[in-house]
Amino acid sequence: RKQRPGVQLQKNTIEPDTMGTENEPSEQAGRGMVQRRDSQLKQVADSIHSLQRRISNIGADLTAEDINALLDPSSMVATTLADTQEREETTTLEQKTEIERRPMDARHVRRDEIAFFCGVLNVALTAFIIGRSPSTYYVYWTVKSVLLFTWRFITYRRKSLQWLMLELCYFGNFVGLIHVWFFPESMAQRRLTFAFASGPLMFSIAVMRNSLVFHDVDKSTTLMMHASPAMAAWTLRWYDDKLDGAMAPLDLPEALRDLVVIPVMYYVIWVLLYYLVVFRCFGERIRRKGGVTMFDLMVPKDRDVAKKKSPILGFITSFQPRWQPIVYLAFHGTAASLSFFPVVACWNSFAMHTTLLLGLLSLSVWNGGTFYFKVFAKKYYGGGTEAKAKAKSS
């Protein structure tokens, strides 16, 4: 084919420029090789200095073969690469740790700081009052009950959890407060209060895994609800001079009657009223308004989930839904009734009562320590995830 003149002219026009820039890539490649060579020499020099320091630290124990092995070029390059990789991994880990340790919302932290201060102060005041004037500890128990139960009702009502305050533990606190303020000289009321406080309430510390968590008001309230009546019963049993003559040890028949049978009768009255109010009279209203009861928290709706959690829960969910609350309360009543029997030994033995109370209080301290190390650290140094989620939802 014949080439068109225009094409030939264009080729001739371009060729001089191409020829003029033909040597530029080779010059750039040469400069790149020089830079790489300088970088390699710097790395080798750094490796030699590092090896010299290692040799000086090791001393005269090295042989000539060891020195040759250390000065091997492949070994020096490997050492340099290993050091570089280690520095990069350390930097990455430090950056990740810094991200994980971002503080939570300042207002949330300040609220927890105040709660922590009050929690520690509460422990100090409790120890001081019981040591200085044990027979008046019930006054401090009353103050804490009024403040914390009022706070709990306000916060629980916002979350539709106020129905939880009809549980047996609140009833036991109510029985004790009625006794110390309205019938302080009634021996029957004294023994009834002692039975509830040293029975179901005290053992709930272990069953419900109560924790001494200073900064958490809700957990502190739950622990107070079970531990304070138990400590008040201990002080009123062993350090009340007003009824000292009537606080003598009981023989077995009288102890079983006053500390087991009569308290169980009061429990039956409570459980019947509880069933009528929670499941019959207001059951539909509770469900319609999204309310939550202890039955809802304890018994899963899915039977497979319930069976995995506990054989008892699996047994309860095997019944029809309308019968499940009755079966649940039957197990609840059995456990509560059994918890009254150790009360007989606590009434008649200072050593037994003190050991059992201290053991359960120590368990709450242990549970609190477990909470701080397993939950608290994640909550505060997990990037504030929980606080961010709450702020987003609100």
mmCIF file of C-alpha atoms in Angstrom:
data_model
loop_
_atom_site.group_PDB
_atom_site.id
_atom_site.type_symbol
_atom_site.label_atom_id
_atom_site.label_comp_id
_atom_site.label_asym_id
_atom_site.label_seq_id
_atom_site.Cartn_x
_atom_site.Cartn_y
_atom_site.Cartn_z
ATOM 1 C CA ARG A 1 0.000 0.000 0.000
ATOM 2 C CA LYS A 2 1.023 3.566 -0.528
ATOM 3 C CA GLN A 3 1.399 5.642 2.576
ATOM 4 C CA ARG A 4 -0.513 8.857 2.646
ATOM 5 C CA PRO A 5 1.641 11.989 2.852
ATOM 6 C CA GLY A 6 -0.118 13.245 5.924
ATOM 7 C CA VAL A 7 0.824 10.155 7.933
ATOM 8 C CA GLN A 8 4.451 10.285 6.831
ATOM 9 C CA LEU A 9 4.614 13.937 7.773
ATOM 10 C CA GLN A 10 3.185 13.221 11.221
ATOM 11 C CA LYS A 11 5.761 10.470 11.800
ATOM 12 C CA ASN A 12 8.576 12.745 10.847
ATOM 13 C CA THR A 13 7.230 15.383 13.167
ATOM 14 C CA ILE A 14 7.050 13.049 16.172
ATOM 15 C CA GLU A 15 10.364 11.225 15.762
ATOM 16 C CA PRO A 16 12.672 14.056 16.834
ATOM 17 C CA ASP A 17 10.813 14.426 20.181
ATOM 18 C CA THR A 18 10.961 10.701 20.786
ATOM 19 C CA MET A 19 14.615 10.584 20.146
ATOM 20 C CA GLY A 20 15.106 13.516 22.472
ATOM 21 C CA THR A 21 13.484 11.755 25.462
ATOM 22 C CA GLU A 22 14.732 8.249 24.747
ATOM 23 C CA ASN A 23 17.364 8.257 27.563
ATOM 24 C CA GLU A 24 15.075 9.590 30.393
ATOM 25 C CA PRO A 25 13.710 6.160 31.582
ATOM 26 C CA SER A 26 17.195 4.752 31.868
ATOM 27 C CA GLU A 27 18.284 7.717 33.981
ATOM 28 C CA GLN A 28 15.256 7.292 36.298
ATOM 29 C CA ALA A 29 15.967 3.583 36.639
ATOM 30 C CA GLY A 30 19.550 4.358 37.551
ATOM 31 C CA ARG A 31 18.495 6.783 40.271
ATOM 32 C CA GLY A 32 16.056 4.172 41.638
ATOM 33 C CA MET A 33 18.812 1.558 41.809
ATOM 34 C CA VAL A 34 21.047 3.989 43.693
ATOM 35 C CA GLN A 35 18.294 4.742 46.211
ATOM 36 C CA ARG A 36 17.580 1.043 46.789
ATOM 37 C CA ARG A 37 21.293 0.362 47.213
ATOM 38 C CA ASP A 38 21.598 3.175 49.770
ATOM 39 C CA SER A 39 18.570 1.829 51.655
ATOM 40 C CA GLN A 40 20.033 -1.668 51.710
ATOM 41 C CA LEU A 41 23.389 -0.358 52.900
ATOM 42 C CA LYS A 42 21.646 1.564 55.691
ATOM 43 C CA GLN A 43 19.771 -1.572 56.757
ATOM 44 C CA VAL A 44 22.997 -3.596 56.758
ATOM 45 C CA ALA A 45 24.737 -0.909 58.802
ATOM 46 C CA ASP A 46 21.899 -0.893 61.313
ATOM 47 C CA SER A 47 22.075 -4.678 61.508
ATOM 48 C CA ILE A 48 25.841 -4.591 62.087
ATOM 49 C CA HIS A 49 25.415 -2.091 64.935
ATOM 50 C CA SER A 50 22.696 -4.286 66.413
ATOM 51 C CA LEU A 51 24.906 -7.350 66.149
ATOM 52 C CA GLN A 52 27.806 -5.490 67.751
ATOM 53 C CA ARG A 53 25.629 -4.644 70.732
ATOM 54 C CA ARG A 54 24.492 -8.272 70.982
ATOM 55 C CA ILE A 55 28.090 -9.499 70.813
ATOM 56 C CA SER A 56 29.221 -7.055 73.474
ATOM 57 C CA ASN A 57 26.376 -8.199 75.744
ATOM 58 C CA ILE A 58 27.160 -11.855 75.232
ATOM 59 C CA GLY A 59 30.885 -11.413 75.823
ATOM 60 C CA ALA A 60 33.604 -14.003 75.347
ATOM 61 C CA ASP A 61 31.307 -17.007 75.204
ATOM 62 C CA LEU A 62 31.029 -16.713 71.423
ATOM 63 C CA THR A 63 33.234 -18.782 69.164
ATOM 64 C CA ALA A 64 34.473 -17.805 65.731
ATOM 65 C CA GLU A 65 31.756 -19.937 64.101
ATOM 66 C CA ASP A 66 29.082 -18.144 66.109
ATOM 67 C CA ILE A 67 30.422 -14.751 64.996
ATOM 68 C CA ASN A 68 30.507 -15.834 61.336
ATOM 69 C CA ALA A 69 26.926 -17.066 61.649
ATOM 70 C CA LEU A 70 25.837 -13.776 63.119
ATOM 71 C CA LEU A 71 27.611 -11.803 60.389
ATOM 72 C CA ASP A 72 26.028 -13.846 57.618
ATOM 73 C CA PRO A 73 24.246 -11.408 55.214
ATOM 74 C CA SER A 74 21.063 -13.500 55.033
ATOM 75 C CA SER A 75 20.900 -13.523 58.846
ATOM 76 C CA MET A 76 21.335 -9.746 58.968
ATOM 77 C CA VAL A 77 18.559 -9.161 56.441
ATOM 78 C CA ALA A 78 16.237 -11.541 58.308
ATOM 79 C CA THR A 79 16.960 -9.756 61.562
ATOM 80 C CA THR A 80 16.214 -6.376 59.983
ATOM 81 C CA LEU A 81 12.911 -7.600 58.539
ATOM 82 C CA ALA A 82 11.926 -9.182 61.865
ATOM 83 C CA ASP A 83 12.670 -5.956 63.749
ATOM 84 C CA THR A 84 10.647 -3.923 61.248
ATOM 85 C CA GLN A 85 7.691 -6.308 61.468
ATOM 86 C CA GLU A 86 7.799 -6.272 65.278
ATOM 87 C CA ARG A 87 7.743 -2.457 65.334
ATOM 88 C CA GLU A 88 4.768 -2.413 62.956
ATOM 89 C CA GLU A 89 2.837 -4.950 65.051
ATOM 90 C CA THR A 90 3.561 -2.996 68.244
ATOM 91 C CA THR A 91 2.327 0.236 66.662
ATOM 92 C CA THR A 92 -0.848 -1.452 65.420
ATOM 93 C CA LEU A 93 -1.535 -2.958 68.851
ATOM 94 C CA GLU A 94 -1.019 0.414 70.561
ATOM 95 C CA GLN A 95 -3.420 2.088 68.134
ATOM 96 C CA LYS A 96 -6.046 -0.623 68.685
ATOM 97 C CA THR A 97 -5.689 -0.378 72.461
ATOM 98 C CA GLU A 98 -6.054 3.400 72.302
ATOM 99 C CA ILE A 99 -9.301 3.021 70.346
ATOM 100 C CA GLU A 100 -10.674 0.461 72.794
ATOM 101 C CA ARG A 101 -9.926 2.723 75.769
ATOM 102 C CA ARG A 102 -11.981 5.654 74.660
ATOM 103 C CA PRO A 103 -13.912 6.966 77.666
ATOM 104 C CA MET A 104 -17.673 6.778 77.986
ATOM 105 C CA ASP A 105 -20.015 9.729 78.068
ATOM 106 C CA ALA A 106 -18.944 12.212 80.757
ATOM 107 C CA ARG A 107 -22.399 12.496 82.312
ATOM 108 C CA HIS A 108 -22.687 8.734 82.617
ATOM 109 C CA VAL A 109 -19.272 8.513 84.244
ATOM 110 C CA ARG A 110 -20.086 11.297 86.708
ATOM 111 C CA ARG A 111 -23.315 9.557 87.696
ATOM 112 C CA ASP A 112 -21.437 6.333 88.335
ATOM 113 C CA GLU A 113 -18.792 8.212 90.328
ATOM 114 C CA ILE A 114 -21.475 9.617 92.630
ATOM 115 C CA ALA A 115 -23.062 6.187 92.991
ATOM 116 C CA PHE A 116 -19.653 4.664 93.758
ATOM 117 C CA PHE A 117 -19.031 7.255 96.469
ATOM 118 C CA CYS A 118 -22.422 6.569 98.053
ATOM 119 C CA GLY A 119 -21.872 2.806 97.813
ATOM 120 C CA VAL A 120 -18.542 2.890 99.623
ATOM 121 C CA LEU A 121 -19.931 5.314 102.205
ATOM 122 C CA ASN A 122 -22.851 2.936 102.787
ATOM 123 C CA VAL A 123 -20.494 0.070 103.622
ATOM 124 C CA ALA A 124 -18.554 2.278 106.034
ATOM 125 C CA LEU A 125 -21.703 3.526 107.762
ATOM 126 C CA THR A 126 -23.103 0.010 108.028
ATOM 127 C CA ALA A 127 -19.943 -1.245 109.711
ATOM 128 C CA PHE A 128 -19.854 1.749 112.052
ATOM 129 C CA ILE A 129 -23.515 1.505 113.114
ATOM 130 C CA ILE A 130 -23.446 -2.247 113.675
ATOM 131 C CA GLY A 131 -20.236 -1.895 115.678
ATOM 132 C CA ARG A 132 -21.271 1.181 117.666
ATOM 133 C CA SER A 133 -25.016 0.667 118.222
ATOM 134 C CA PRO A 134 -26.293 -2.562 116.646
ATOM 135 C CA SER A 135 -29.793 -2.304 118.148
ATOM 136 C CA THR A 136 -30.421 0.908 116.152
ATOM 137 C CA TYR A 137 -29.335 -0.434 112.763
ATOM 138 C CA TYR A 138 -32.984 -0.821 111.770
ATOM 139 C CA VAL A 139 -33.195 3.002 111.547
ATOM 140 C CA TYR A 140 -30.489 3.057 108.884
ATOM 141 C CA TRP A 141 -32.191 0.137 107.115
ATOM 142 C CA THR A 142 -35.420 2.159 107.050
ATOM 143 C CA VAL A 143 -33.723 5.229 105.572
ATOM 144 C CA LYS A 144 -32.093 3.183 102.826
ATOM 145 C CA SER A 145 -35.350 1.361 102.068
ATOM 146 C CA VAL A 146 -37.349 4.568 101.685
ATOM 147 C CA LEU A 147 -34.767 6.237 99.457
ATOM 148 C CA LEU A 148 -33.817 3.284 97.264
ATOM 149 C CA PHE A 149 -37.303 1.811 96.900
ATOM 150 C CA THR A 150 -38.642 5.230 95.895
ATOM 151 C CA TRP A 151 -35.847 5.590 93.352
ATOM 152 C CA ARG A 152 -36.504 2.088 92.047
ATOM 153 C CA PHE A 153 -40.239 2.642 91.653
ATOM 154 C CA ILE A 154 -39.650 5.834 89.652
ATOM 155 C CA THR A 155 -37.083 4.247 87.349
ATOM 156 C CA TYR A 156 -38.934 0.950 87.029
ATOM 157 C CA ARG A 157 -42.197 2.655 86.136
ATOM 158 C CA ARG A 158 -40.513 4.373 83.203
ATOM 159 C CA LYS A 159 -39.480 0.936 81.933
ATOM 160 C CA SER A 160 -42.806 -0.802 82.792
ATOM 161 C CA LEU A 161 -40.994 -2.868 85.435
ATOM 162 C CA GLN A 162 -42.946 -1.649 88.477
ATOM 163 C CA TRP A 163 -44.747 -4.984 88.765
ATOM 164 C CA LEU A 164 -41.466 -6.525 89.909
ATOM 165 C CA MET A 165 -41.910 -4.664 93.189
ATOM 166 C CA LEU A 166 -44.723 -7.030 94.183
ATOM 167 C CA GLU A 167 -42.257 -9.881 94.657
ATOM 168 C CA LEU A 168 -41.728 -11.742 97.944
ATOM 169 C CA CYS A 169 -38.548 -9.847 98.854
ATOM 170 C CA TYR A 170 -40.429 -6.546 98.992
ATOM 171 C CA PHE A 171 -43.140 -8.192 101.052
ATOM 172 C CA GLY A 172 -40.488 -9.462 103.503
ATOM 173 C CA ASN A 173 -39.050 -5.943 103.850
ATOM 174 C CA PHE A 174 -42.539 -4.591 104.430
ATOM 175 C CA VAL A 175 -43.197 -7.147 107.189
ATOM 176 C CA GLY A 176 -39.930 -6.213 108.920
ATOM 177 C CA LEU A 177 -40.483 -2.457 108.723
ATOM 178 C CA ILE A 178 -44.022 -2.806 110.064
ATOM 179 C CA HIS A 179 -42.623 -4.702 113.051
ATOM 180 C CA VAL A 180 -39.783 -2.345 114.010
ATOM 181 C CA TRP A 181 -41.892 0.812 113.751
ATOM 182 C CA PHE A 182 -45.398 -0.233 114.799
ATOM 183 C CA PHE A 183 -45.081 -3.451 116.831
ATOM 184 C CA PRO A 184 -41.521 -3.425 118.215
ATOM 185 C CA GLU A 185 -42.484 -5.298 121.411
ATOM 186 C CA SER A 186 -44.516 -8.033 119.702
ATOM 187 C CA MET A 187 -42.666 -11.330 120.043
ATOM 188 C CA ALA A 188 -44.746 -12.953 117.321
ATOM 189 C CA GLN A 189 -43.880 -10.158 114.899
ATOM 190 C CA ARG A 190 -40.219 -10.362 115.931
ATOM 191 C CA ARG A 191 -40.041 -14.046 115.060
ATOM 192 C CA LEU A 192 -41.973 -13.551 111.823
ATOM 193 C CA THR A 193 -39.584 -10.788 110.783
ATOM 194 C CA PHE A 194 -36.598 -12.916 111.732
ATOM 195 C CA ALA A 195 -37.927 -15.847 109.705
ATOM 196 C CA PHE A 196 -38.396 -13.852 106.494
ATOM 197 C CA ALA A 197 -35.153 -11.898 106.865
ATOM 198 C CA SER A 198 -32.973 -14.901 107.759
ATOM 199 C CA GLY A 199 -34.775 -17.261 105.402
ATOM 200 C CA PRO A 200 -35.919 -16.319 101.863
ATOM 201 C CA LEU A 201 -34.331 -12.858 101.874
ATOM 202 C CA MET A 202 -30.910 -13.892 103.119
ATOM 203 C CA PHE A 203 -30.666 -16.953 100.870
ATOM 204 C CA SER A 204 -31.715 -14.872 97.865
ATOM 205 C CA ILE A 205 -28.242 -13.301 98.001
ATOM 206 C CA ALA A 206 -26.884 -16.610 96.720
ATOM 207 C CA VAL A 207 -29.823 -17.692 94.559
ATOM 208 C CA MET A 208 -30.128 -14.360 92.735
ATOM 209 C CA ARG A 209 -26.345 -13.831 92.606
ATOM 210 C CA ASN A 210 -26.471 -10.439 94.324
ATOM 211 C CA SER A 211 -23.305 -8.402 93.845
ATOM 212 C CA LEU A 212 -21.637 -5.645 95.835
ATOM 213 C CA VAL A 213 -21.145 -3.226 92.932
ATOM 214 C CA PHE A 214 -20.588 0.241 94.346
ATOM 215 C CA HIS A 215 -21.259 2.318 91.242
ATOM 216 C CA ASP A 216 -24.468 0.528 90.174
ATOM 217 C CA VAL A 217 -27.509 1.847 92.049
ATOM 218 C CA ASP A 218 -29.786 -0.918 90.801
ATOM 219 C CA LYS A 219 -27.473 -3.705 91.959
ATOM 220 C CA SER A 220 -26.899 -1.906 95.261
ATOM 221 C CA THR A 221 -30.651 -1.671 95.785
ATOM 222 C CA THR A 222 -31.125 -5.365 95.101
ATOM 223 C CA LEU A 223 -28.370 -6.290 97.538
ATOM 224 C CA MET A 224 -29.741 -3.907 100.167
ATOM 225 C CA MET A 225 -33.184 -5.425 99.812
ATOM 226 C CA HIS A 226 -31.840 -8.843 100.799
ATOM 227 C CA ALA A 227 -28.843 -8.074 103.021
ATOM 228 C CA SER A 228 -30.115 -5.174 105.143
ATOM 229 C CA PRO A 229 -33.127 -7.065 106.583
ATOM 230 C CA ALA A 230 -30.844 -10.010 107.312
ATOM 231 C CA MET A 231 -28.381 -7.785 109.181
ATOM 232 C CA ALA A 232 -31.236 -6.048 111.013
ATOM 233 C CA ALA A 233 -32.599 -9.422 112.093
ATOM 234 C CA TRP A 234 -29.131 -10.398 113.335
ATOM 235 C CA THR A 235 -28.821 -7.207 115.413
ATOM 236 C CA LEU A 236 -32.360 -7.484 116.811
ATOM 237 C CA ARG A 237 -31.870 -11.129 117.712
ATOM 238 C CA TRP A 238 -28.536 -10.832 119.505
ATOM 239 C CA TYR A 239 -28.210 -7.187 120.589
ATOM 240 C CA ASP A 240 -31.680 -5.954 121.578
ATOM 241 C CA ASP A 241 -31.810 -5.328 125.310
ATOM 242 C CA LYS A 242 -35.540 -4.524 125.336
ATOM 243 C CA LEU A 243 -36.669 -8.069 124.541
ATOM 244 C CA ASP A 244 -33.640 -9.875 125.883
ATOM 245 C CA GLY A 245 -35.670 -12.072 128.198
ATOM 246 C CA ALA A 246 -38.041 -13.144 125.420
ATOM 247 C CA MET A 247 -35.232 -13.925 122.941
ATOM 248 C CA ALA A 248 -34.175 -17.172 124.569
ATOM 249 C CA PRO A 249 -33.548 -20.275 122.431
ATOM 250 C CA LEU A 250 -36.701 -22.170 121.423
ATOM 251 C CA ASP A 251 -37.379 -25.848 121.695
ATOM 252 C CA LEU A 252 -37.986 -27.635 118.420
ATOM 253 C CA PRO A 253 -41.820 -27.735 118.364
ATOM 254 C CA GLU A 254 -42.154 -24.043 119.219
ATOM 255 C CA ALA A 255 -39.381 -23.093 116.819
ATOM 256 C CA LEU A 256 -41.001 -24.996 113.945
ATOM 257 C CA ARG A 257 -44.345 -23.378 114.691
ATOM 258 C CA ASP A 258 -43.125 -19.772 114.978
ATOM 259 C CA LEU A 259 -40.253 -19.849 112.483
ATOM 260 C CA VAL A 260 -41.537 -22.243 109.811
ATOM 261 C CA VAL A 261 -45.278 -22.936 109.912
ATOM 262 C CA ILE A 262 -46.548 -19.415 110.597
ATOM 263 C CA PRO A 263 -44.171 -17.778 108.065
ATOM 264 C CA VAL A 264 -45.280 -20.318 105.444
ATOM 265 C CA MET A 265 -48.901 -19.331 106.156
ATOM 266 C CA TYR A 266 -47.988 -15.687 105.529
ATOM 267 C CA TYR A 267 -46.245 -16.781 102.344
ATOM 268 C CA VAL A 268 -49.413 -18.532 101.162
ATOM 269 C CA ILE A 269 -51.389 -15.332 101.739
ATOM 270 C CA TRP A 270 -48.839 -13.385 99.732
ATOM 271 C CA VAL A 271 -48.694 -15.868 96.845
ATOM 272 C CA LEU A 272 -52.480 -15.990 96.486
ATOM 273 C CA LEU A 273 -52.697 -12.203 96.354
ATOM 274 C CA TYR A 274 -49.747 -12.090 93.973
ATOM 275 C CA TYR A 275 -51.361 -14.578 91.591
ATOM 276 C CA LEU A 276 -54.688 -12.756 91.606
ATOM 277 C CA VAL A 277 -53.146 -9.337 91.016
ATOM 278 C CA VAL A 278 -50.419 -10.191 88.507
ATOM 279 C CA PHE A 279 -51.980 -13.017 86.512
ATOM 280 C CA ARG A 280 -55.733 -12.600 86.898
ATOM 281 C CA CYS A 281 -56.816 -9.018 87.633
ATOM 282 C CA PHE A 282 -54.073 -7.084 85.833
ATOM 283 C CA GLY A 283 -52.511 -9.755 83.614
ATOM 284 C CA GLU A 284 -54.080 -8.494 80.395
ATOM 285 C CA ARG A 285 -53.240 -4.894 81.221
ATOM 286 C CA ILE A 286 -49.628 -5.782 81.982
ATOM 287 C CA ARG A 287 -49.235 -7.533 78.634
ATOM 288 C CA ARG A 288 -51.042 -4.792 76.699
ATOM 289 C CA LYS A 289 -48.800 -2.049 78.083
ATOM 290 C CA GLY A 290 -45.608 -4.049 77.721
ATOM 291 C CA GLY A 291 -45.140 -4.639 81.427
ATOM 292 C CA VAL A 292 -42.672 -7.182 82.746
ATOM 293 C CA THR A 293 -43.053 -9.536 85.707
ATOM 294 C CA MET A 294 -40.582 -11.867 87.368
ATOM 295 C CA PHE A 295 -42.311 -14.753 85.626
ATOM 296 C CA ASP A 296 -41.510 -13.147 82.255
ATOM 297 C CA LEU A 297 -37.863 -12.728 83.223
ATOM 298 C CA MET A 298 -37.422 -16.206 84.662
ATOM 299 C CA VAL A 299 -39.422 -18.410 82.266
ATOM 300 C CA PRO A 300 -38.520 -18.235 78.543
ATOM 301 C CA LYS A 301 -41.374 -18.531 76.089
ATOM 302 C CA ASP A 302 -39.415 -20.935 73.888
ATOM 303 C CA ARG A 303 -39.419 -24.395 75.428
ATOM 304 C CA ASP A 304 -36.117 -25.408 73.825
ATOM 305 C CA VAL A 305 -34.417 -22.371 75.333
ATOM 306 C CA ALA A 306 -36.009 -23.107 78.705
ATOM 307 C CA LYS A 307 -34.793 -26.723 78.652
ATOM 308 C CA LYS A 308 -31.237 -25.586 77.939
ATOM 309 C CA LYS A 309 -31.296 -23.114 80.827
ATOM 310 C CA SER A 310 -32.730 -25.449 83.459
ATOM 311 C CA PRO A 311 -34.667 -28.744 83.699
ATOM 312 C CA ILE A 312 -37.116 -27.002 86.031
ATOM 313 C CA LEU A 313 -37.823 -24.312 83.449
ATOM 314 C CA GLY A 314 -38.208 -27.006 80.814
ATOM 315 C CA PHE A 315 -40.740 -28.747 83.038
ATOM 316 C CA ILE A 316 -42.679 -25.514 83.590
ATOM 317 C CA THR A 317 -42.872 -24.748 79.863
ATOM 318 C CA SER A 318 -44.164 -28.265 79.153
ATOM 319 C CA PHE A 319 -47.564 -27.158 80.506
ATOM 320 C CA GLN A 320 -50.137 -25.082 78.722
ATOM 321 C CA PRO A 321 -49.491 -21.302 78.971
ATOM 322 C CA ARG A 322 -52.391 -20.744 81.369
ATOM 323 C CA TRP A 323 -50.977 -23.327 83.803
ATOM 324 C CA GLN A 324 -47.361 -22.224 83.643
ATOM 325 C CA PRO A 325 -47.692 -19.402 86.245
ATOM 326 C CA ILE A 326 -49.245 -21.840 88.713
ATOM 327 C CA VAL A 327 -46.462 -24.383 88.236
ATOM 328 C CA TYR A 328 -43.866 -21.618 88.494
ATOM 329 C CA LEU A 329 -45.343 -20.373 91.773
ATOM 330 C CA ALA A 330 -45.481 -23.944 93.081
ATOM 331 C CA PHE A 331 -41.704 -24.259 92.622
ATOM 332 C CA HIS A 332 -41.265 -20.792 94.092
ATOM 333 C CA GLY A 333 -43.302 -21.761 97.146
ATOM 334 C CA THR A 334 -41.360 -24.984 97.620
ATOM 335 C CA ALA A 335 -38.018 -23.160 97.592
ATOM 336 C CA ALA A 336 -39.271 -20.438 99.932
ATOM 337 C CA SER A 337 -40.711 -22.973 102.393
ATOM 338 C CA LEU A 338 -37.460 -24.932 102.496
ATOM 339 C CA SER A 339 -35.505 -21.744 103.201
ATOM 340 C CA PHE A 340 -37.388 -21.302 106.508
ATOM 341 C CA PHE A 341 -35.970 -24.472 108.059
ATOM 342 C CA PRO A 342 -32.376 -23.182 108.558
ATOM 343 C CA VAL A 343 -33.912 -20.239 110.417
ATOM 344 C CA VAL A 344 -34.476 -22.530 113.418
ATOM 345 C CA ALA A 345 -30.738 -23.122 113.749
ATOM 346 C CA CYS A 346 -30.003 -19.421 113.228
ATOM 347 C CA TRP A 347 -32.377 -18.459 116.050
ATOM 348 C CA ASN A 348 -30.845 -20.870 118.523
ATOM 349 C CA SER A 349 -27.163 -20.472 117.614
ATOM 350 C CA PHE A 350 -25.202 -17.220 117.424
ATOM 351 C CA ALA A 351 -22.283 -18.989 115.766
ATOM 352 C CA MET A 352 -24.490 -20.594 113.093
ATOM 353 C CA HIS A 353 -26.344 -17.383 112.368
ATOM 354 C CA THR A 354 -23.198 -15.254 112.190
ATOM 355 C CA THR A 355 -21.301 -17.737 110.027
ATOM 356 C CA LEU A 356 -24.162 -18.105 107.561
ATOM 357 C CA LEU A 357 -24.720 -14.359 107.295
ATOM 358 C CA LEU A 358 -21.025 -13.589 106.845
ATOM 359 C CA GLY A 359 -20.703 -16.333 104.254
ATOM 360 C CA LEU A 360 -23.537 -14.972 102.122
ATOM 361 C CA LEU A 361 -22.319 -11.399 102.443
ATOM 362 C CA SER A 362 -18.837 -12.542 101.410
ATOM 363 C CA LEU A 363 -20.392 -14.237 98.396
ATOM 364 C CA SER A 364 -21.925 -10.922 97.337
ATOM 365 C CA VAL A 365 -18.470 -9.322 97.579
ATOM 366 C CA TRP A 366 -17.013 -12.101 95.408
ATOM 367 C CA ASN A 367 -19.801 -11.661 92.842
ATOM 368 C CA GLY A 368 -19.070 -7.936 92.809
ATOM 369 C CA GLY A 369 -15.392 -8.541 92.113
ATOM 370 C CA THR A 370 -16.289 -10.894 89.282
ATOM 371 C CA PHE A 371 -18.592 -8.261 87.834
ATOM 372 C CA TYR A 372 -15.907 -5.560 87.909
ATOM 373 C CA PHE A 373 -13.294 -7.673 86.155
ATOM 374 C CA LYS A 374 -15.565 -9.335 83.597
ATOM 375 C CA VAL A 375 -18.233 -6.731 82.847
ATOM 376 C CA PHE A 376 -17.078 -3.359 84.149
ATOM 377 C CA ALA A 377 -13.860 -3.292 82.090
ATOM 378 C CA LYS A 378 -15.700 -4.074 78.846
ATOM 379 C CA LYS A 379 -18.336 -1.449 79.596
ATOM 380 C CA TYR A 380 -15.863 1.360 80.256
ATOM 381 C CA TYR A 381 -13.028 0.467 77.885
ATOM 382 C CA GLY A 382 -14.963 -1.040 75.013
ATOM 383 C CA GLY A 383 -15.234 2.219 73.152
ATOM 384 C CA GLY A 384 -18.317 3.315 75.051
ATOM 385 C CA THR A 385 -20.490 0.978 73.002
ATOM 386 C CA GLU A 386 -23.274 0.752 75.544
ATOM 387 C CA ALA A 387 -23.385 4.489 76.132
ATOM 388 C CA LYS A 388 -23.422 5.183 72.402
ATOM 389 C CA ALA A 389 -26.233 2.680 71.903
ATOM 390 C CA LYS A 390 -28.302 4.302 74.667
ATOM 391 C CA ALA A 391 -27.711 7.770 73.253
ATOM 392 C CA LYS A 392 -28.685 6.595 69.789
ATOM 393 C CA SER A 393 -31.879 4.937 71.002
ATOM 394 C CA SER A 394 -32.882 8.007 73.036
#
